[in-house]
Amino acid sequence: MKNIKDYDLQDLKEELANIGEKSYRAEQIFKWLYQDKVKSFDEMTNLSLDLREKLKENYTICNYNILKKLESSDGTKKYLFDVLDGNVIESVLMEYHYGKSICVSSQIGCKMGCKFCASTGIPFIRNLSAGEIVEQVLAVEQDTCEQISNVVFMGIGEPLDNYDNVIKAIRILNNPKGLNIGARHISVSTSGLVPRIYDLANENIQCTLSISLHASNDQKRSAMMPVNNRYNIAELMKACKDYIAITNKRISFEYALAKDNNDNLEDAKELVGLLKGMLCHVNLIPINKIENGKFTKSTNENIIKFRDYLNDKGIVATIRRELGSDIDAACGQLRRKNLN
Ligand code: SAH
């Protein structure tokens, strides 16, 4: 059966029209699911009994069970959810001064093979559907009894490798009749799938694009991220510049600093060469060590030098606060972990 949460509002209207229902019913169902957050069709009391029966016969409502929840000393929470087919996924809830931000997974496993990321250690199994992505937000809101203000697609998976479902999930999250999370509060992070960056530029969605850059020349980037062999830095930078020209939106570049690898001033200089004059922001991440990983964190001194160099050259760079590393919830530490 189909999951009713896999439909954005437009699709749901069409779907209901196919079974002879008026389109305003779709809006009612949307409100029940994303504003009243009910878990069954029986609770949708302004729908006729007949329609509720019809819905029950044709659709399921995906509601996750929390298999495990870990809480960090900094307040970050990591959830392990059962996605109802025997697979599990992780989501992370972080507290910021501006509100609560959830880091969602977009795939079960990941194909990208980045050498420094724990999600690489797990085989790719399948894409998550739009409803399975959105349900992470609903399940965490329900657990914490608090509203989530920001969603970042930075959990397990490459969001642009699951393009259609991710876009649909964003539409559900963003719809005022859905979860009503402003597009500016939704970020999509990609390892650099160039053709999909162009697709995203033309979607007319105001979400923020983050690019996992991590190195400023092809030799170093290819050693860290195999995707660079497919779309090199020149192609990626061209796509980013075109994205900015089309959307007039700032891009956020992520750069994880690893000791004696990509953290010296030569690297910073090359980075300035790439980014000079672009409408962008650089997020420096002290790289998180993963099991069997060969990269280690740069020293604080080097991280600060790197940031100051970029700022001196007119490129806005900030150091990302490390959250949740004591529960393996920090960047790159997510994997479909054992349940013990
Ligand atoms: N596949 C997407 C989104 C998932 S990763 C992407 O590549 O962007 C979210 C961010 O965490 C990415 O910038 C990723 O490169 C970064 N990351 C992965 N492993 C990391 C690690 N060990 N330390 C710090 N950041 C890491």
JSON list of N, CA, C and O and ligand atoms in Angstrom, two decimals, residues 103-104 106-107 110 112 114-119 153-160 188-192 210-214 221 225 227 253-257 283 285-290 295 297 320 330-334, ligand 1:
[
{"chain": "A", "resi": 103, "resn": "CYS", "atom": "N", "xyz": [18.68, 17.20, 11.63]},
{"chain": "A", "resi": 103, "resn": "CYS", "atom": "CA", "xyz": [19.51, 16.73, 10.53]},
{"chain": "A", "resi": 103, "resn": "CYS", "atom": "C", "xyz": [18.88, 15.41, 10.08]},
{"chain": "A", "resi": 103, "resn": "CYS", "atom": "O", "xyz": [18.85, 14.44, 10.83]},
{"chain": "A", "resi": 104, "resn": "VAL", "atom": "N", "xyz": [18.33, 15.39, 8.86]},
{"chain": "A", "resi": 104, "resn": "VAL", "atom": "CA", "xyz": [17.60, 14.20, 8.41]},
{"chain": "A", "resi": 104, "resn": "VAL", "atom": "C", "xyz": [18.41, 13.37, 7.42]},
{"chain": "A", "resi": 104, "resn": "VAL", "atom": "O", "xyz": [19.26, 13.89, 6.69]},
{"chain": "A", "resi": 106, "resn": "SER", "atom": "N", "xyz": [18.47, 10.98, 4.01]},
{"chain": "A", "resi": 106, "resn": "SER", "atom": "CA", "xyz": [17.70, 10.94, 2.77]},
{"chain": "A", "resi": 106, "resn": "SER", "atom": "C", "xyz": [17.77, 9.58, 2.07]},
{"chain": "A", "resi": 106, "resn": "SER", "atom": "O", "xyz": [17.02, 9.30, 1.15]},
{"chain": "A", "resi": 107, "resn": "GLN", "atom": "N", "xyz": [18.72, 8.74, 2.50]},
{"chain": "A", "resi": 107, "resn": "GLN", "atom": "CA", "xyz": [18.86, 7.41, 1.91]},
{"chain": "A", "resi": 107, "resn": "GLN", "atom": "C", "xyz": [19.23, 6.41, 3.01]},
{"chain": "A", "resi": 107, "resn": "GLN", "atom": "O", "xyz": [19.73, 6.81, 4.06]},
{"chain": "A", "resi": 110, "resn": "CYS", "atom": "N", "xyz": [24.73, 5.03, 1.61]},
{"chain": "A", "resi": 110, "resn": "CYS", "atom": "CA", "xyz": [25.16, 6.11, 0.73]},
{"chain": "A", "resi": 110, "resn": "CYS", "atom": "C", "xyz": [26.11, 5.54, -0.31]},
{"chain": "A", "resi": 110, "resn": "CYS", "atom": "O", "xyz": [26.89, 4.64, -0.02]},
{"chain": "A", "resi": 112, "resn": "MET", "atom": "N", "xyz": [28.28, 7.50, -2.12]},
{"chain": "A", "resi": 112, "resn": "MET", "atom": "CA", "xyz": [29.31, 8.46, -2.52]},
{"chain": "A", "resi": 112, "resn": "MET", "atom": "C", "xyz": [30.74, 8.05, -2.13]},
{"chain": "A", "resi": 112, "resn": "MET", "atom": "O", "xyz": [31.69, 8.44, -2.78]},
{"chain": "A", "resi": 114, "resn": "CYS", "atom": "N", "xyz": [32.77, 8.89, 0.39]},
{"chain": "A", "resi": 114, "resn": "CYS", "atom": "CA", "xyz": [33.73, 9.86, 0.93]},
{"chain": "A", "resi": 114, "resn": "CYS", "atom": "C", "xyz": [34.57, 9.18, 2.01]},
{"chain": "A", "resi": 114, "resn": "CYS", "atom": "O", "xyz": [34.04, 8.51, 2.89]},
{"chain": "A", "resi": 115, "resn": "LYS", "atom": "N", "xyz": [35.87, 9.39, 1.92]},
{"chain": "A", "resi": 115, "resn": "LYS", "atom": "CA", "xyz": [36.80, 8.62, 2.74]},
{"chain": "A", "resi": 115, "resn": "LYS", "atom": "C", "xyz": [36.76, 8.95, 4.24]},
{"chain": "A", "resi": 115, "resn": "LYS", "atom": "O", "xyz": [37.26, 8.20, 5.05]},
{"chain": "A", "resi": 116, "resn": "PHE", "atom": "N", "xyz": [36.19, 10.11, 4.56]},
{"chain": "A", "resi": 116, "resn": "PHE", "atom": "CA", "xyz": [36.24, 10.57, 5.95]},
{"chain": "A", "resi": 116, "resn": "PHE", "atom": "C", "xyz": [34.89, 10.42, 6.65]},
{"chain": "A", "resi": 116, "resn": "PHE", "atom": "O", "xyz": [34.71, 10.86, 7.78]},
{"chain": "A", "resi": 117, "resn": "CYS", "atom": "N", "xyz": [33.91, 9.81, 5.96]},
{"chain": "A", "resi": 117, "resn": "CYS", "atom": "CA", "xyz": [32.54, 9.81, 6.49]},
{"chain": "A", "resi": 117, "resn": "CYS", "atom": "C", "xyz": [32.11, 8.41, 6.88]},
{"chain": "A", "resi": 117, "resn": "CYS", "atom": "O", "xyz": [32.27, 7.46, 6.12]},
{"chain": "A", "resi": 118, "resn": "ALA", "atom": "N", "xyz": [31.53, 8.29, 8.08]},
{"chain": "A", "resi": 118, "resn": "ALA", "atom": "CA", "xyz": [31.13, 6.97, 8.59]},
{"chain": "A", "resi": 118, "resn": "ALA", "atom": "C", "xyz": [29.98, 6.36, 7.79]},
{"chain": "A", "resi": 118, "resn": "ALA", "atom": "O", "xyz": [29.83, 5.14, 7.74]},
{"chain": "A", "resi": 119, "resn": "SER", "atom": "N", "xyz": [29.18, 7.21, 7.12]},
{"chain": "A", "resi": 119, "resn": "SER", "atom": "CA", "xyz": [28.06, 6.67, 6.36]},
{"chain": "A", "resi": 119, "resn": "SER", "atom": "C", "xyz": [28.55, 5.85, 5.17]},
{"chain": "A", "resi": 119, "resn": "SER", "atom": "O", "xyz": [27.80, 5.09, 4.55]},
{"chain": "A", "resi": 153, "resn": "PHE", "atom": "N", "xyz": [19.44, 18.67, 5.33]},
{"chain": "A", "resi": 153, "resn": "PHE", "atom": "CA", "xyz": [19.60, 17.35, 4.71]},
{"chain": "A", "resi": 153, "resn": "PHE", "atom": "C", "xyz": [21.09, 17.00, 4.78]},
{"chain": "A", "resi": 153, "resn": "PHE", "atom": "O", "xyz": [21.81, 17.08, 3.79]},
{"chain": "A", "resi": 154, "resn": "MET", "atom": "N", "xyz": [21.53, 16.66, 5.98]},
{"chain": "A", "resi": 154, "resn": "MET", "atom": "CA", "xyz": [22.95, 16.37, 6.20]},
{"chain": "A", "resi": 154, "resn": "MET", "atom": "C", "xyz": [23.13, 15.07, 6.97]},
{"chain": "A", "resi": 154, "resn": "MET", "atom": "O", "xyz": [24.19, 14.83, 7.55]},
{"chain": "A", "resi": 155, "resn": "GLY", "atom": "N", "xyz": [22.10, 14.24, 7.02]},
{"chain": "A", "resi": 155, "resn": "GLY", "atom": "CA", "xyz": [22.23, 12.95, 7.67]},
{"chain": "A", "resi": 155, "resn": "GLY", "atom": "C", "xyz": [22.78, 11.93, 6.67]},
{"chain": "A", "resi": 155, "resn": "GLY", "atom": "O", "xyz": [23.53, 12.28, 5.75]},
{"chain": "A", "resi": 156, "resn": "ILE", "atom": "N", "xyz": [22.39, 10.70, 6.83]},
{"chain": "A", "resi": 156, "resn": "ILE", "atom": "CA", "xyz": [22.92, 9.65, 5.94]},
{"chain": "A", "resi": 156, "resn": "ILE", "atom": "C", "xyz": [22.33, 9.82, 4.53]},
{"chain": "A", "resi": 156, "resn": "ILE", "atom": "O", "xyz": [21.14, 10.06, 4.36]},
{"chain": "A", "resi": 157, "resn": "GLY", "atom": "N", "xyz": [23.22, 9.67, 3.55]},
{"chain": "A", "resi": 157, "resn": "GLY", "atom": "CA", "xyz": [22.76, 9.70, 2.16]},
{"chain": "A", "resi": 157, "resn": "GLY", "atom": "C", "xyz": [23.17, 10.96, 1.42]},
{"chain": "A", "resi": 157, "resn": "GLY", "atom": "O", "xyz": [23.61, 11.93, 2.02]},
{"chain": "A", "resi": 158, "resn": "GLU", "atom": "N", "xyz": [23.04, 10.90, 0.10]},
{"chain": "A", "resi": 158, "resn": "GLU", "atom": "CA", "xyz": [23.31, 12.06, -0.75]},
{"chain": "A", "resi": 158, "resn": "GLU", "atom": "C", "xyz": [21.94, 12.54, -1.26]},
{"chain": "A", "resi": 158, "resn": "GLU", "atom": "O", "xyz": [21.34, 11.90, -2.12]},
{"chain": "A", "resi": 159, "resn": "PRO", "atom": "N", "xyz": [21.46, 13.67, -0.70]},
{"chain": "A", "resi": 159, "resn": "PRO", "atom": "CA", "xyz": [20.10, 14.10, -1.04]},
{"chain": "A", "resi": 159, "resn": "PRO", "atom": "C", "xyz": [19.87, 14.27, -2.55]},
{"chain": "A", "resi": 159, "resn": "PRO", "atom": "O", "xyz": [18.80, 13.93, -3.05]},
{"chain": "A", "resi": 160, "resn": "LEU", "atom": "N", "xyz": [20.87, 14.77, -3.26]},
{"chain": "A", "resi": 160, "resn": "LEU", "atom": "CA", "xyz": [20.63, 15.01, -4.69]},
{"chain": "A", "resi": 160, "resn": "LEU", "atom": "C", "xyz": [20.70, 13.72, -5.51]},
{"chain": "A", "resi": 160, "resn": "LEU", "atom": "O", "xyz": [20.38, 13.72, -6.70]},
{"chain": "A", "resi": 188, "resn": "VAL", "atom": "N", "xyz": [19.95, 21.97, 1.92]},
{"chain": "A", "resi": 188, "resn": "VAL", "atom": "CA", "xyz": [20.30, 20.72, 1.26]},
{"chain": "A", "resi": 188, "resn": "VAL", "atom": "C", "xyz": [21.80, 20.72, 1.06]},
{"chain": "A", "resi": 188, "resn": "VAL", "atom": "O", "xyz": [22.37, 21.68, 0.54]},
{"chain": "A", "resi": 189, "resn": "SER", "atom": "N", "xyz": [22.44, 19.63, 1.49]},
{"chain": "A", "resi": 189, "resn": "SER", "atom": "CA", "xyz": [23.89, 19.55, 1.36]},
{"chain": "A", "resi": 189, "resn": "SER", "atom": "C", "xyz": [24.24, 18.48, 0.33]},
{"chain": "A", "resi": 189, "resn": "SER", "atom": "O", "xyz": [23.70, 17.38, 0.35]},
{"chain": "A", "resi": 190, "resn": "THR", "atom": "N", "xyz": [25.16, 18.81, -0.56]},
{"chain": "A", "resi": 190, "resn": "THR", "atom": "CA", "xyz": [25.54, 17.82, -1.58]},
{"chain": "A", "resi": 190, "resn": "THR", "atom": "C", "xyz": [27.04, 17.69, -1.71]},
{"chain": "A", "resi": 190, "resn": "THR", "atom": "O", "xyz": [27.79, 18.66, -1.52]},
{"chain": "A", "resi": 191, "resn": "SER", "atom": "N", "xyz": [27.45, 16.49, -2.07]},
{"chain": "A", "resi": 191, "resn": "SER", "atom": "CA", "xyz": [28.86, 16.23, -2.32]},
{"chain": "A", "resi": 191, "resn": "SER", "atom": "C", "xyz": [29.25, 16.75, -3.71]},
{"chain": "A", "resi": 191, "resn": "SER", "atom": "O", "xyz": [30.43, 16.71, -4.07]},
{"chain": "A", "resi": 192, "resn": "GLY", "atom": "N", "xyz": [28.26, 17.23, -4.48]},
{"chain": "A", "resi": 192, "resn": "GLY", "atom": "CA", "xyz": [28.59, 17.88, -5.74]},
{"chain": "A", "resi": 192, "resn": "GLY", "atom": "C", "xyz": [28.10, 17.18, -7.00]},
{"chain": "A", "resi": 192, "resn": "GLY", "atom": "O", "xyz": [28.86, 17.00, -7.95]},
{"chain": "A", "resi": 210, "resn": "SER", "atom": "N", "xyz": [24.13, 23.81, 0.34]},
{"chain": "A", "resi": 210, "resn": "SER", "atom": "CA", "xyz": [25.47, 23.67, 0.91]},
{"chain": "A", "resi": 210, "resn": "SER", "atom": "C", "xyz": [26.25, 22.71, 0.02]},
{"chain": "A", "resi": 210, "resn": "SER", "atom": "O", "xyz": [25.73, 21.69, -0.41]},
{"chain": "A", "resi": 211, "resn": "ILE", "atom": "N", "xyz": [27.50, 23.05, -0.22]},
{"chain": "A", "resi": 211, "resn": "ILE", "atom": "CA", "xyz": [28.36, 22.20, -1.04]},
{"chain": "A", "resi": 211, "resn": "ILE", "atom": "C", "xyz": [29.47, 21.66, -0.16]},
{"chain": "A", "resi": 211, "resn": "ILE", "atom": "O", "xyz": [30.19, 22.43, 0.48]},
{"chain": "A", "resi": 212, "resn": "SER", "atom": "N", "xyz": [29.62, 20.35, -0.15]},
{"chain": "A", "resi": 212, "resn": "SER", "atom": "CA", "xyz": [30.72, 19.74, 0.60]},
{"chain": "A", "resi": 212, "resn": "SER", "atom": "C", "xyz": [31.96, 19.81, -0.28]},
{"chain": "A", "resi": 212, "resn": "SER", "atom": "O", "xyz": [32.15, 18.99, -1.17]},
{"chain": "A", "resi": 213, "resn": "LEU", "atom": "N", "xyz": [32.79, 20.82, -0.03]},
{"chain": "A", "resi": 213, "resn": "LEU", "atom": "CA", "xyz": [33.94, 21.05, -0.90]},
{"chain": "A", "resi": 213, "resn": "LEU", "atom": "C", "xyz": [35.18, 20.33, -0.35]},
{"chain": "A", "resi": 213, "resn": "LEU", "atom": "O", "xyz": [35.75, 19.48, -1.00]},
{"chain": "A", "resi": 214, "resn": "HIS", "atom": "N", "xyz": [35.58, 20.68, 0.84]},
{"chain": "A", "resi": 214, "resn": "HIS", "atom": "CA", "xyz": [36.61, 19.98, 1.63]},
{"chain": "A", "resi": 214, "resn": "HIS", "atom": "C", "xyz": [38.04, 20.02, 1.10]},
{"chain": "A", "resi": 214, "resn": "HIS", "atom": "O", "xyz": [38.96, 19.60, 1.79]},
{"chain": "A", "resi": 221, "resn": "ARG", "atom": "N", "xyz": [40.98, 16.70, -3.46]},
{"chain": "A", "resi": 221, "resn": "ARG", "atom": "CA", "xyz": [39.54, 16.42, -3.33]},
{"chain": "A", "resi": 221, "resn": "ARG", "atom": "C", "xyz": [39.22, 15.00, -3.81]},
{"chain": "A", "resi": 221, "resn": "ARG", "atom": "O", "xyz": [38.43, 14.30, -3.20]},
{"chain": "A", "resi": 225, "resn": "MET", "atom": "N", "xyz": [37.13, 12.47, -1.83]},
{"chain": "A", "resi": 225, "resn": "MET", "atom": "CA", "xyz": [35.76, 12.29, -2.32]},
{"chain": "A", "resi": 225, "resn": "MET", "atom": "C", "xyz": [35.77, 11.75, -3.74]},
{"chain": "A", "resi": 225, "resn": "MET", "atom": "O", "xyz": [36.02, 12.49, -4.69]},
{"chain": "A", "resi": 227, "resn": "VAL", "atom": "N", "xyz": [33.56, 11.29, -5.81]},
{"chain": "A", "resi": 227, "resn": "VAL", "atom": "CA", "xyz": [32.66, 12.00, -6.72]},
{"chain": "A", "resi": 227, "resn": "VAL", "atom": "C", "xyz": [33.42, 13.05, -7.53]},
{"chain": "A", "resi": 227, "resn": "VAL", "atom": "O", "xyz": [33.02, 13.41, -8.64]},
{"chain": "A", "resi": 253, "resn": "PHE", "atom": "N", "xyz": [29.65, 26.80, 1.62]},
{"chain": "A", "resi": 253, "resn": "PHE", "atom": "CA", "xyz": [30.63, 25.74, 1.33]},
{"chain": "A", "resi": 253, "resn": "PHE", "atom": "C", "xyz": [31.10, 25.11, 2.63]},
{"chain": "A", "resi": 253, "resn": "PHE", "atom": "O", "xyz": [31.50, 25.82, 3.56]},
{"chain": "A", "resi": 254, "resn": "GLU", "atom": "N", "xyz": [31.05, 23.78, 2.67]},
{"chain": "A", "resi": 254, "resn": "GLU", "atom": "CA", "xyz": [31.53, 23.08, 3.86]},
{"chain": "A", "resi": 254, "resn": "GLU", "atom": "C", "xyz": [32.96, 22.60, 3.61]},
{"chain": "A", "resi": 254, "resn": "GLU", "atom": "O", "xyz": [33.28, 22.08, 2.53]},
{"chain": "A", "resi": 255, "resn": "TYR", "atom": "N", "xyz": [33.79, 22.78, 4.62]},
{"chain": "A", "resi": 255, "resn": "TYR", "atom": "CA", "xyz": [35.19, 22.41, 4.48]},
{"chain": "A", "resi": 255, "resn": "TYR", "atom": "C", "xyz": [35.63, 21.79, 5.79]},
{"chain": "A", "resi": 255, "resn": "TYR", "atom": "O", "xyz": [35.75, 22.46, 6.82]},
{"chain": "A", "resi": 256, "resn": "ALA", "atom": "N", "xyz": [35.78, 20.46, 5.79]},
{"chain": "A", "resi": 256, "resn": "ALA", "atom": "CA", "xyz": [36.18, 19.74, 7.01]},
{"chain": "A", "resi": 256, "resn": "ALA", "atom": "C", "xyz": [37.70, 19.71, 7.07]},
{"chain": "A", "resi": 256, "resn": "ALA", "atom": "O", "xyz": [38.36, 19.18, 6.17]},
{"chain": "A", "resi": 257, "resn": "LEU", "atom": "N", "xyz": [38.24, 20.27, 8.13]},
{"chain": "A", "resi": 257, "resn": "LEU", "atom": "CA", "xyz": [39.69, 20.42, 8.23]},
{"chain": "A", "resi": 257, "resn": "LEU", "atom": "C", "xyz": [40.33, 19.19, 8.86]},
{"chain": "A", "resi": 257, "resn": "LEU", "atom": "O", "xyz": [40.02, 18.82, 10.00]},
{"chain": "A", "resi": 283, "resn": "ASN", "atom": "N", "xyz": [31.80, 27.29, 5.80]},
{"chain": "A", "resi": 283, "resn": "ASN", "atom": "CA", "xyz": [31.59, 26.66, 7.10]},
{"chain": "A", "resi": 283, "resn": "ASN", "atom": "C", "xyz": [32.75, 25.73, 7.35]},
{"chain": "A", "resi": 283, "resn": "ASN", "atom": "O", "xyz": [32.89, 24.70, 6.67]},
{"chain": "A", "resi": 285, "resn": "ILE", "atom": "N", "xyz": [34.58, 22.93, 9.36]},
{"chain": "A", "resi": 285, "resn": "ILE", "atom": "CA", "xyz": [34.21, 21.89, 10.31]},
{"chain": "A", "resi": 285, "resn": "ILE", "atom": "C", "xyz": [35.48, 21.18, 10.78]},
{"chain": "A", "resi": 285, "resn": "ILE", "atom": "O", "xyz": [36.21, 20.64, 9.95]},
{"chain": "A", "resi": 286, "resn": "PRO", "atom": "N", "xyz": [35.77, 21.21, 12.09]},
{"chain": "A", "resi": 286, "resn": "PRO", "atom": "CA", "xyz": [36.90, 20.40, 12.56]},
{"chain": "A", "resi": 286, "resn": "PRO", "atom": "C", "xyz": [36.53, 18.94, 12.25]},
{"chain": "A", "resi": 286, "resn": "PRO", "atom": "O", "xyz": [35.48, 18.47, 12.70]},
{"chain": "A", "resi": 287, "resn": "ILE", "atom": "N", "xyz": [37.31, 18.24, 11.45]},
{"chain": "A", "resi": 287, "resn": "ILE", "atom": "CA", "xyz": [36.88, 16.92, 10.98]},
{"chain": "A", "resi": 287, "resn": "ILE", "atom": "C", "xyz": [36.69, 15.98, 12.18]},
{"chain": "A", "resi": 287, "resn": "ILE", "atom": "O", "xyz": [37.46, 16.01, 13.13]},
{"chain": "A", "resi": 288, "resn": "ASN", "atom": "N", "xyz": [35.63, 15.22, 12.15]},
{"chain": "A", "resi": 288, "resn": "ASN", "atom": "CA", "xyz": [35.38, 14.26, 13.23]},
{"chain": "A", "resi": 288, "resn": "ASN", "atom": "C", "xyz": [36.00, 12.93, 12.88]},
{"chain": "A", "resi": 288, "resn": "ASN", "atom": "O", "xyz": [35.82, 12.42, 11.76]},
{"chain": "A", "resi": 289, "resn": "LYS", "atom": "N", "xyz": [36.70, 12.37, 13.83]},
{"chain": "A", "resi": 289, "resn": "LYS", "atom": "CA", "xyz": [37.36, 11.09, 13.59]},
{"chain": "A", "resi": 289, "resn": "LYS", "atom": "C", "xyz": [36.30, 10.00, 13.51]},
{"chain": "A", "resi": 289, "resn": "LYS", "atom": "O", "xyz": [35.38, 9.97, 14.29]},
{"chain": "A", "resi": 290, "resn": "ILE", "atom": "N", "xyz": [36.45, 9.11, 12.55]},
{"chain": "A", "resi": 290, "resn": "ILE", "atom": "CA", "xyz": [35.54, 7.96, 12.48]},
{"chain": "A", "resi": 290, "resn": "ILE", "atom": "C", "xyz": [36.34, 6.68, 12.67]},
{"chain": "A", "resi": 290, "resn": "ILE", "atom": "O", "xyz": [37.57, 6.68, 12.51]},
{"chain": "A", "resi": 295, "resn": "PHE", "atom": "N", "xyz": [41.82, 10.22, 8.74]},
{"chain": "A", "resi": 295, "resn": "PHE", "atom": "CA", "xyz": [41.93, 11.66, 8.95]},
{"chain": "A", "resi": 295, "resn": "PHE", "atom": "C", "xyz": [41.75, 12.02, 10.41]},
{"chain": "A", "resi": 295, "resn": "PHE", "atom": "O", "xyz": [40.88, 11.46, 11.08]},
{"chain": "A", "resi": 297, "resn": "LYS", "atom": "N", "xyz": [41.54, 15.41, 13.29]},
{"chain": "A", "resi": 297, "resn": "LYS", "atom": "CA", "xyz": [41.17, 16.82, 13.42]},
{"chain": "A", "resi": 297, "resn": "LYS", "atom": "C", "xyz": [42.39, 17.73, 13.37]},
{"chain": "A", "resi": 297, "resn": "LYS", "atom": "O", "xyz": [43.43, 17.42, 13.95]},
{"chain": "A", "resi": 320, "resn": "ARG", "atom": "N", "xyz": [32.22, 25.76, 12.51]},
{"chain": "A", "resi": 320, "resn": "ARG", "atom": "CA", "xyz": [30.99, 25.13, 12.98]},
{"chain": "A", "resi": 320, "resn": "ARG", "atom": "C", "xyz": [31.19, 24.56, 14.38]},
{"chain": "A", "resi": 320, "resn": "ARG", "atom": "O", "xyz": [32.19, 23.91, 14.64]},
{"chain": "A", "resi": 330, "resn": "ALA", "atom": "N", "xyz": [27.80, 13.62, 15.48]},
{"chain": "A", "resi": 330, "resn": "ALA", "atom": "CA", "xyz": [28.36, 14.78, 14.78]},
{"chain": "A", "resi": 330, "resn": "ALA", "atom": "C", "xyz": [28.51, 14.47, 13.29]},
{"chain": "A", "resi": 330, "resn": "ALA", "atom": "O", "xyz": [28.32, 13.35, 12.85]},
{"chain": "A", "resi": 331, "resn": "CYS", "atom": "N", "xyz": [28.87, 15.52, 12.52]},
{"chain": "A", "resi": 331, "resn": "CYS", "atom": "CA", "xyz": [29.00, 15.37, 11.07]},
{"chain": "A", "resi": 331, "resn": "CYS", "atom": "C", "xyz": [29.83, 14.15, 10.73]},
{"chain": "A", "resi": 331, "resn": "CYS", "atom": "O", "xyz": [30.94, 13.98, 11.23]},
{"chain": "A", "resi": 332, "resn": "GLY", "atom": "N", "xyz": [29.30, 13.34, 9.85]},
{"chain": "A", "resi": 332, "resn": "GLY", "atom": "CA", "xyz": [30.07, 12.21, 9.34]},
{"chain": "A", "resi": 332, "resn": "GLY", "atom": "C", "xyz": [30.10, 11.01, 10.26]},
{"chain": "A", "resi": 332, "resn": "GLY", "atom": "O", "xyz": [30.72, 10.01, 9.93]},
{"chain": "A", "resi": 333, "resn": "GLN", "atom": "N", "xyz": [29.44, 11.10, 11.40]},
{"chain": "A", "resi": 333, "resn": "GLN", "atom": "CA", "xyz": [29.50, 9.96, 12.33]},
{"chain": "A", "resi": 333, "resn": "GLN", "atom": "C", "xyz": [28.26, 9.08, 12.26]},
{"chain": "A", "resi": 333, "resn": "GLN", "atom": "O", "xyz": [28.14, 8.11, 13.00]},
{"chain": "A", "resi": 334, "resn": "LEU", "atom": "N", "xyz": [27.32, 9.44, 11.40]},
{"chain": "A", "resi": 334, "resn": "LEU", "atom": "CA", "xyz": [26.08, 8.66, 11.35]},
{"chain": "A", "resi": 334, "resn": "LEU", "atom": "C", "xyz": [26.25, 7.41, 10.50]},
{"chain": "A", "resi": 334, "resn": "LEU", "atom": "O", "xyz": [26.87, 7.42, 9.46]},
{"chain": "B", "resi": 1, "resn": "SAH", "atom": "N1", "xyz": [25.91, 13.65, 1.20]},
{"chain": "B", "resi": 1, "resn": "SAH", "atom": "C1", "xyz": [25.72, 15.00, 1.58]},
{"chain": "B", "resi": 1, "resn": "SAH", "atom": "C2", "xyz": [25.11, 15.21, 2.95]},
{"chain": "B", "resi": 1, "resn": "SAH", "atom": "C3", "xyz": [25.62, 14.36, 4.10]},
{"chain": "B", "resi": 1, "resn": "SAH", "atom": "S1", "xyz": [27.06, 14.78, 5.00]},
{"chain": "B", "resi": 1, "resn": "SAH", "atom": "C4", "xyz": [27.01, 15.76, 1.45]},
{"chain": "B", "resi": 1, "resn": "SAH", "atom": "O1", "xyz": [28.03, 15.15, 1.17]},
{"chain": "B", "resi": 1, "resn": "SAH", "atom": "O2", "xyz": [27.00, 16.96, 1.58]},
{"chain": "B", "resi": 1, "resn": "SAH", "atom": "C5", "xyz": [26.85, 16.29, 5.80]},
{"chain": "B", "resi": 1, "resn": "SAH", "atom": "C6", "xyz": [28.20, 17.04, 5.93]},
{"chain": "B", "resi": 1, "resn": "SAH", "atom": "O3", "xyz": [29.08, 16.39, 6.88]},
{"chain": "B", "resi": 1, "resn": "SAH", "atom": "C7", "xyz": [28.94, 17.07, 4.62]},
{"chain": "B", "resi": 1, "resn": "SAH", "atom": "O4", "xyz": [29.52, 18.32, 4.41]},
{"chain": "B", "resi": 1, "resn": "SAH", "atom": "C8", "xyz": [30.02, 16.03, 4.85]},
{"chain": "B", "resi": 1, "resn": "SAH", "atom": "O5", "xyz": [31.08, 16.17, 3.97]},
{"chain": "B", "resi": 1, "resn": "SAH", "atom": "C9", "xyz": [30.36, 16.30, 6.31]},
{"chain": "B", "resi": 1, "resn": "SAH", "atom": "N2", "xyz": [31.15, 15.23, 6.91]},
{"chain": "B", "resi": 1, "resn": "SAH", "atom": "C10", "xyz": [31.16, 13.93, 6.60]},
{"chain": "B", "resi": 1, "resn": "SAH", "atom": "N3", "xyz": [32.02, 13.25, 7.38]},
{"chain": "B", "resi": 1, "resn": "SAH", "atom": "C11", "xyz": [32.58, 14.15, 8.20]},
{"chain": "B", "resi": 1, "resn": "SAH", "atom": "C12", "xyz": [33.55, 14.07, 9.25]},
{"chain": "B", "resi": 1, "resn": "SAH", "atom": "N4", "xyz": [34.11, 12.89, 9.58]},
{"chain": "B", "resi": 1, "resn": "SAH", "atom": "N5", "xyz": [33.86, 15.19, 9.90]},
{"chain": "B", "resi": 1, "resn": "SAH", "atom": "C13", "xyz": [33.28, 16.36, 9.59]},
{"chain": "B", "resi": 1, "resn": "SAH", "atom": "N6", "xyz": [32.36, 16.51, 8.62]},
{"chain": "B", "resi": 1, "resn": "SAH", "atom": "C14", "xyz": [32.03, 15.42, 7.92]}
]
